[in-house]
Coordinates of C-alpha atoms in Angstrom, one line a residue:
M251 CA -13.2 8.6 -13.9
I252 CA -10.1 6.7 -15.0
R253 CA -11.3 3.7 -12.9
D254 CA -14.5 3.5 -14.9
V255 CA -12.7 3.6 -18.2
V256 CA -10.4 0.8 -17.1
I257 CA -13.1 -1.4 -15.6
G258 CA -15.3 -0.9 -18.6
K259 CA -12.7 -2.2 -20.9
L260 CA -12.0 -5.2 -18.7
N261 CA -15.7 -6.1 -18.2
F262 CA -16.1 -6.1 -22.0
Q263 CA -13.7 -9.0 -22.4
S264 CA -15.5 -12.4 -22.5
N265 CA -12.2 -14.4 -22.1
H266 CA -11.3 -15.0 -18.4
F267 CA -7.6 -14.8 -19.3
I268 CA -6.8 -11.1 -20.3
L269 CA -3.5 -9.6 -21.4
A270 CA -3.4 -5.9 -20.5
F271 CA -0.7 -3.6 -22.0
D272 CA -0.4 -0.8 -19.5
P273 CA 2.6 1.4 -20.3
D274 CA 1.2 4.3 -18.2
N275 CA 0.5 2.3 -15.1
L276 CA -3.2 3.1 -15.1
L277 CA -3.9 -0.4 -13.9
S278 CA -1.7 0.1 -10.9
A279 CA -3.5 3.1 -9.3
E280 CA -4.7 2.1 -5.8
D281 CA -8.4 2.8 -6.3
V282 CA -8.3 1.0 -9.6
V283 CA -6.6 -2.1 -8.2
D284 CA -9.1 -2.1 -5.2
S285 CA -12.1 -1.8 -7.5
I286 CA -10.8 -4.5 -9.9
N287 CA -10.1 -6.9 -7.1
G288 CA -13.5 -6.2 -5.7
L289 CA -15.1 -7.3 -8.9
G290 CA -13.4 -10.7 -8.7
F291 CA -10.4 -10.0 -11.0
I292 CA -6.9 -11.1 -10.2
I293 CA -4.1 -8.8 -11.4
I294 CA -0.7 -10.2 -11.9
N295 CA 2.2 -8.0 -12.9
Y296 CA 4.5 -9.5 -15.6
E297 CA 7.9 -8.6 -14.2
D298 CA 10.0 -11.7 -13.9
P299 CA 9.5 -14.1 -17.0
E300 CA 10.7 -17.2 -15.1
M301 CA 8.4 -16.6 -12.1
F302 CA 5.5 -15.9 -14.3
R303 CA 6.1 -18.9 -16.5
Y304 CA 5.9 -21.1 -13.4
Y305 CA 2.7 -19.5 -12.3
Y306 CA 1.2 -19.7 -15.7
E307 CA 2.0 -23.5 -16.1
E308 CA 0.7 -24.3 -12.7
N309 CA -2.4 -22.2 -12.5
I310 CA -3.6 -21.3 -16.0
R311 CA -2.3 -23.5 -18.7
S312 CA -3.1 -26.7 -16.8
I313 CA -6.8 -25.6 -16.8
L314 CA -7.0 -24.1 -20.3
D315 CA -5.3 -27.1 -22.1
K316 CA -8.0 -29.4 -20.7
G317 CA -10.7 -27.1 -22.0
G318 CA -11.6 -25.8 -18.6
K319 CA -12.6 -22.3 -17.6
L320 CA -10.8 -20.2 -15.0
D321 CA -12.8 -19.5 -11.9
R322 CA -11.9 -15.8 -11.9
K323 CA -10.8 -13.4 -14.6
I324 CA -7.0 -13.1 -14.5
V325 CA -5.4 -9.9 -15.8
I326 CA -1.8 -10.1 -16.8
R327 CA -0.5 -6.5 -16.7
Y328 CA 2.7 -5.7 -18.6
T329 CA 4.5 -2.6 -19.8
A330 CA 6.7 -1.7 -22.7
D331 CA 9.7 -3.1 -20.8
H332 CA 8.5 -6.7 -21.4
T333 CA 7.5 -9.0 -24.3
I334 CA 4.9 -11.7 -23.7
P335 CA 5.8 -15.1 -25.1
Y336 CA 3.8 -16.1 -28.2
D337 CA 2.2 -19.2 -26.7
I338 CA 0.8 -17.1 -23.8
Q339 CA -0.5 -14.5 -26.2
Q340 CA -2.5 -17.1 -28.1
K341 CA -4.5 -18.0 -25.0
C342 CA -5.4 -14.4 -24.1
S343 CA -7.8 -11.7 -25.1
F344 CA -5.9 -8.4 -25.4
V345 CA -6.7 -4.9 -24.1
E346 CA -4.6 -1.7 -24.0
F347 CA -4.8 1.2 -21.5
S348 CA -3.2 4.4 -22.6
L349 CA -3.1 8.0 -21.6
R350 CA -2.8 8.9 -25.3
E351 CA -6.3 7.3 -25.9
I352 CA -7.9 8.9 -22.8
F353 CA -6.4 12.4 -23.4
P354 CA -5.9 12.7 -27.2
K355 CA -5.8 16.5 -27.2
L356 CA -3.1 16.7 -24.4
S357 CA 0.6 16.2 -24.7
Y358 CA 1.5 12.6 -23.8
N359 CA 5.0 13.7 -22.7
V360 CA 3.5 15.9 -20.0
I361 CA 0.6 13.8 -18.8
K362 CA 2.7 10.7 -18.3
E363 CA 4.9 12.6 -15.8
L364 CA 1.9 13.5 -13.5
Y365 CA 1.2 11.7 -10.2
T366 CA -1.3 8.9 -10.7
E367 CA -3.5 10.3 -8.0
V368 CA -4.4 13.4 -10.1
F369 CA -5.4 11.5 -13.3
D370 CA -9.1 11.7 -12.2
R371 CA -8.8 15.5 -11.8
V372 CA -7.3 15.7 -15.2
Y373 CA -10.1 13.6 -16.6
I374 CA -12.8 15.8 -15.1
A375 CA -11.1 19.0 -16.4
Y376 CA -10.6 17.4 -19.8
R377 CA -14.2 16.5 -20.3
N378 CA -15.0 20.2 -20.4
Y379 CA -12.2 21.0 -22.8
N380 CA -13.3 21.7 -26.4
G381 CA -10.2 23.5 -27.7
P382 CA -7.5 22.5 -30.2
I383 CA -4.8 19.8 -29.6
L384 CA -2.2 21.2 -27.1
G385 CA 1.5 20.8 -27.2
D386 CA 3.8 20.5 -24.2
K387 CA 3.6 24.1 -23.1
G388 CA -0.2 24.3 -23.6
T389 CA -0.7 21.0 -21.6
K390 CA 1.4 22.3 -18.8
E391 CA -0.7 25.4 -18.6
F392 CA -3.9 23.4 -18.8
V393 CA -2.8 21.1 -15.9
L394 CA -1.4 24.0 -13.7
K395 CA -4.6 26.0 -14.0
N396 CA -7.3 23.4 -14.3
V397 CA -6.0 20.6 -12.1
Y398 CA -3.9 22.4 -9.5
G399 CA -5.8 25.8 -9.5
I400 CA -2.7 27.9 -9.9
I401 CA -2.9 30.8 -12.3
P402 CA 0.4 32.7 -12.7
E403 CA -1.2 35.7 -14.3
V404 CA -3.2 36.6 -11.1
I405 CA -0.2 36.3 -8.8
K406 CA 0.9 40.0 -8.8
D407 CA 3.6 40.0 -6.2
F408 CA 5.5 37.8 -3.7
Q409 CA 2.8 38.1 -1.0
D410 CA 0.3 36.7 -3.6
L411 CA 2.6 33.8 -4.2
I412 CA 2.8 33.0 -0.5
K413 CA -1.0 33.3 -0.1
T414 CA -1.4 30.9 -3.0
F415 CA 1.0 28.2 -1.8
I416 CA 0.3 28.2 2.0
P417 CA -3.2 26.7 1.5
F418 CA -1.9 24.6 -1.5
Y419 CA 0.6 22.8 0.7
Y420 CA -1.6 22.8 3.7
K421 CA -4.1 20.7 1.7
G422 CA -1.4 18.2 1.0
E423 CA -0.8 19.2 -2.7
E424 CA 2.5 19.2 -4.4
L425 CA 3.4 20.0 -8.0
P426 CA 5.2 17.3 -10.2
N427 CA 8.7 18.5 -11.3
L428 CA 7.6 19.2 -14.9
I429 CA 4.7 21.4 -13.8
A430 CA 6.7 23.1 -11.0
N431 CA 9.4 24.1 -13.5
Y432 CA 6.8 25.5 -15.9
A433 CA 5.2 27.5 -13.0
V434 CA 8.6 28.9 -12.0
E435 CA 9.3 29.9 -15.6
M436 CA 6.0 31.7 -16.0
L437 CA 6.3 33.5 -12.6
Y438 CA 9.8 34.8 -13.4
K439 CA 8.3 36.7 -16.3
N440 CA 6.7 39.0 -13.7
N441 CA 9.2 41.8 -12.9
R442 CA 7.8 42.2 -9.4
L443 CA 8.8 38.6 -8.6
K444 CA 12.3 38.3 -10.2
Q445 CA 14.2 39.3 -7.0
F446 CA 12.4 36.7 -4.8
P447 CA 13.1 33.0 -4.3
I448 CA 10.3 31.7 -6.5
R449 CA 11.7 28.3 -6.9
T450 CA 12.1 27.8 -3.2
V451 CA 8.3 28.4 -2.8
V452 CA 7.1 26.4 -5.8
E453 CA 9.5 23.5 -6.1
S454 CA 8.4 21.5 -3.1
K455 CA 6.5 21.6 0.2
G456 CA 9.7 20.8 2.1
T457 CA 11.7 23.8 0.7
F458 CA 8.8 26.1 1.2
L459 CA 8.2 25.2 4.8
H460 CA 11.9 25.5 5.6
F461 CA 11.9 29.0 4.1
L462 CA 8.7 29.9 6.0
Q463 CA 10.3 28.7 9.3
E464 CA 13.4 30.8 8.8
Q465 CA 11.3 33.8 7.8
W466 CA 9.1 33.4 10.9
E467 CA 12.1 33.2 13.3
E468 CA 13.4 36.5 11.8
Y469 CA 10.0 38.1 12.0
V470 CA 9.7 37.2 15.7
K471 CA 13.0 38.8 16.4
Y472 CA 12.0 41.9 14.4
A473 CA 8.7 42.2 16.3
A474 CA 10.6 42.2 19.6
G475 CA 13.0 44.9 18.4
E476 CA 16.0 42.6 18.1
D477 CA 18.6 42.8 15.3
I478 CA 17.9 40.5 12.4
T479 CA 20.4 39.0 9.9
A480 CA 18.1 38.2 7.0
T481 CA 15.6 40.1 4.9
I482 CA 12.0 39.5 5.9
M483 CA 10.2 38.8 2.6
I484 CA 6.8 37.6 4.0
E485 CA 4.2 39.9 5.4
F486 CA 3.0 37.6 8.2
G487 CA 0.6 40.3 9.4
N488 CA -1.4 40.1 6.2
C489 CA -4.8 38.7 7.1
E490 CA -4.8 36.0 4.5
I491 CA -1.4 34.7 5.6
R492 CA -1.8 34.9 9.3
A493 CA -5.2 33.1 9.1
Y494 CA -3.2 29.9 8.4
M495 CA -0.4 30.4 11.0
D496 CA -2.3 28.9 14.0
N497 CA -2.9 25.7 12.1
L498 CA 0.6 25.5 10.7
F499 CA 2.1 25.5 14.3
Q500 CA -0.6 23.4 15.9
E501 CA -0.3 20.7 13.3
N502 CA 3.6 20.8 13.4
F503 CA 4.2 22.1 9.9
L504 CA 6.2 24.8 11.6
S505 CA 7.9 24.9 15.0
P506 CA 7.2 27.7 17.5
V507 CA 10.2 30.0 18.4
K508 CA 11.4 29.5 22.0
Q509 CA 11.6 32.8 24.0
L510 CA 13.1 33.2 27.4
K511 CA 12.5 36.9 27.6
F512 CA 8.9 38.0 27.8
Y513 CA 7.6 40.4 25.1
E514 CA 4.0 41.3 24.5
Y515 CA 3.4 40.0 21.0
P516 CA 0.1 40.4 19.1
S517 CA -2.4 37.7 19.9
W518 CA -2.3 36.2 16.4
M519 CA 1.5 35.5 16.9
Q520 CA 1.1 33.6 20.1
A521 CA 0.8 30.1 18.4
G522 CA 4.2 30.6 17.0
I523 CA 6.0 31.6 20.2
V524 CA 6.8 29.4 23.2
Y525 CA 7.5 30.7 26.8
D526 CA 6.0 27.7 28.6
I527 CA 8.1 24.8 27.3
G528 CA 6.3 22.2 29.4
G529 CA 2.9 23.5 28.3
N530 CA 3.9 23.4 24.7
V531 CA 5.1 19.8 25.0
K532 CA 1.7 18.8 26.5
R533 CA -0.2 20.7 23.9
R534 CA 1.8 19.0 21.1
F535 CA 1.4 15.6 22.7
D536 CA -2.4 16.0 23.1
S537 CA -2.8 17.5 19.6
G538 CA -0.9 14.5 18.2
I539 CA -3.0 11.9 20.1
N540 CA -6.2 13.6 19.0
K541 CA -5.0 13.8 15.4
I542 CA -4.2 10.1 15.4
H543 CA -7.7 9.2 16.5
T544 CA -9.2 11.4 13.8
M545 CA -6.9 10.3 11.0
Q546 CA -7.5 6.5 11.5
Q547 CA -11.2 7.0 11.0
N548 CA -10.8 7.9 7.4
I549 CA -8.1 5.7 5.8
K550 CA -8.6 5.4 2.0
S551 CA -5.0 4.7 0.9
Y552 CA -1.7 3.2 2.0
K553 CA -0.4 6.8 1.8
D554 CA -2.8 7.7 4.7
W555 CA -0.6 5.4 6.8
F556 CA 2.5 7.4 5.9
A557 CA 0.8 10.5 7.2
I558 CA -0.2 8.7 10.4
A559 CA 3.3 7.3 10.9
K560 CA 4.7 10.8 10.7
V561 CA 2.4 12.0 13.5
W562 CA 3.0 8.9 15.5
G563 CA 6.8 9.4 15.2
E564 CA 6.3 12.9 16.6
I565 CA 4.4 11.6 19.6
L566 CA 7.1 9.0 20.3
S567 CA 9.8 11.7 20.0
L568 CA 7.9 13.7 22.6
K569 CA 7.2 10.8 24.9
Y570 CA 10.8 9.3 24.9
N571 CA 12.7 12.6 25.1
H572 CA 14.1 12.5 28.6
D573 CA 13.8 16.3 28.9
N574 CA 10.0 15.9 28.7
N575 CA 9.7 13.5 31.7
Y576 CA 8.8 16.5 33.8
F577 CA 6.0 17.5 31.6
L578 CA 4.2 14.3 30.7
D579 CA 2.5 12.4 33.5
N580 CA 0.6 9.1 34.0
R581 CA -2.5 10.4 32.4
D582 CA -0.6 11.1 29.2
N583 CA 0.9 7.6 29.4
I584 CA -2.7 6.1 29.5
K585 CA -3.7 8.2 26.5
Y586 CA -0.6 7.0 24.7
K587 CA -1.2 3.3 25.4
E588 CA -4.9 3.5 24.3
A589 CA -4.0 5.3 21.1
R590 CA -1.3 2.7 20.4
R591 CA -3.7 -0.2 21.1
L592 CA -6.3 1.3 18.7
L593 CA -3.7 2.1 16.1
N594 CA -2.2 -1.4 16.1
A595 CA -5.7 -3.0 15.8
K596 CA -6.7 -0.7 12.9
F597 CA -3.5 -1.3 11.1
K598 CA -3.7 -5.1 11.5
T599 CA -7.2 -5.1 10.1
W600 CA -6.2 -2.9 7.2
I601 CA -3.0 -4.8 6.3
F602 CA -4.9 -8.2 6.3
N603 CA -7.5 -6.7 3.9
N604 CA -5.1 -4.8 1.6
Y605 CA -1.7 -6.5 1.6
G606 CA -2.4 -8.4 -1.6
M607 CA -3.4 -5.2 -3.4
L608 CA -0.1 -3.5 -2.5
S609 CA 2.0 -5.8 -4.7
S610 CA -0.1 -4.8 -7.7
L611 CA 0.7 -1.1 -7.4
S612 CA 3.1 0.6 -9.8
Y613 CA 6.7 1.2 -8.8
A614 CA 7.2 3.8 -11.6
K615 CA 6.9 6.9 -9.4
S616 CA 8.1 5.3 -6.1
P617 CA 8.2 1.7 -4.9
V618 CA 5.6 0.8 -2.3
M619 CA 7.1 -2.5 -1.2
V620 CA 10.8 -3.2 -0.6
H621 CA 11.1 -6.0 -3.2
K622 CA 10.1 -3.5 -5.9
I623 CA 13.1 -1.3 -5.2
P624 CA 15.4 -3.1 -7.8
W625 CA 12.6 -2.8 -10.4
Y626 CA 12.3 0.9 -9.7
I627 CA 16.0 1.5 -9.9
N628 CA 16.1 -0.4 -13.2
Y629 CA 13.2 1.6 -14.5
R630 CA 14.8 4.9 -13.6
M631 CA 18.2 3.9 -15.1
N632 CA 16.6 2.9 -18.4
K633 CA 14.4 6.0 -18.5
E634 CA 17.2 8.4 -17.7
N635 CA 19.9 6.5 -19.6
M636 CA 22.1 6.0 -16.5
K637 CA 24.9 3.5 -16.5
R638 CA 25.2 3.3 -12.7
A639 CA 23.0 4.0 -9.7
A640 CA 23.8 4.1 -6.0
L641 CA 21.3 2.7 -3.4
I642 CA 22.0 4.2 0.0
V643 CA 20.3 2.3 2.9
M644 CA 20.0 3.8 6.3
D645 CA 18.9 0.9 8.5
G646 CA 17.9 0.8 12.1
M647 CA 16.2 4.2 12.2
S648 CA 12.6 4.7 12.9
L649 CA 10.6 7.9 12.2
D650 CA 10.9 9.1 15.8
N651 CA 14.7 8.7 15.6

């Protein structure tokens, strides 16, 4: 695993003051930061030279100049955006972490664009690779097939594409832009796919689910004998597609279609159709409460809190929608208060244990903390050679809003 490579290099250093050149943000992955902190290391990001100089003079130099030894190993992490002053370099031992070194046969231009969370999967796949050095195209193919499990050659038609990406997104996966563009390019070579919206399916989970929702609404109309305005491209009756439909509606990936006029739909379609509005509100509310209890039992990352927040926002939206006052009663309010109490307690414990680690995470893909937003904007502007950037702030809105 990448974590073992990083920790192995750090443990090898006898000096307690370590300078780590980390252009690919390997030292900022959440599991790596957590493991390093657990071994007694302190990670400090070199981002603001003045702030770091103050910290260095107060906490490091004052000890080292007297011949003392630091109580814990301090790792100063910096990237290609910064230059470390010479007097500080003289006090350190130096170590470098690089994707080029870990994956010498893969294209660095491609690998560095991947999400940090998949580096371990790339590492596992790469250990079994004995072929030649791969260029950009070969590396994209290697990642698409061996890391994400998507093989364009076996996707024969549009239904195969849908059957591939429903479970892919359901598991929480998403392709980085570079890999998604390559997948689209490969799929368009199939003449049986050219007429279909391949990019809509492959580009992101959001665009795919929006398309799936629109297709379902048309399919429900068609099944009831109503006129439809759009072409139905998805065979929802296919056993491999309909097997996922129940869960997609129950877990709020999709919204059921409201029907006022009764029509006898097949049993497998029932989860995606609502006659009993009140019953549907209660089912969604109960499902959300149960999901919150389950999700908070297995929190491994700050990103798990993002997923919990989305579900909690949906619960709040149901509870405080005045139209739902007729459907949710005092028992539901008791369930809500208990779930809120447990959630707040769990989050309080987690944030006290992990808040320090959050500031060490990389902002390169997306800033985790608000004060990293200017660093992220500056990084993107330099990387994409932009002269100006606009920051749009929508304040005063919660997820349930």
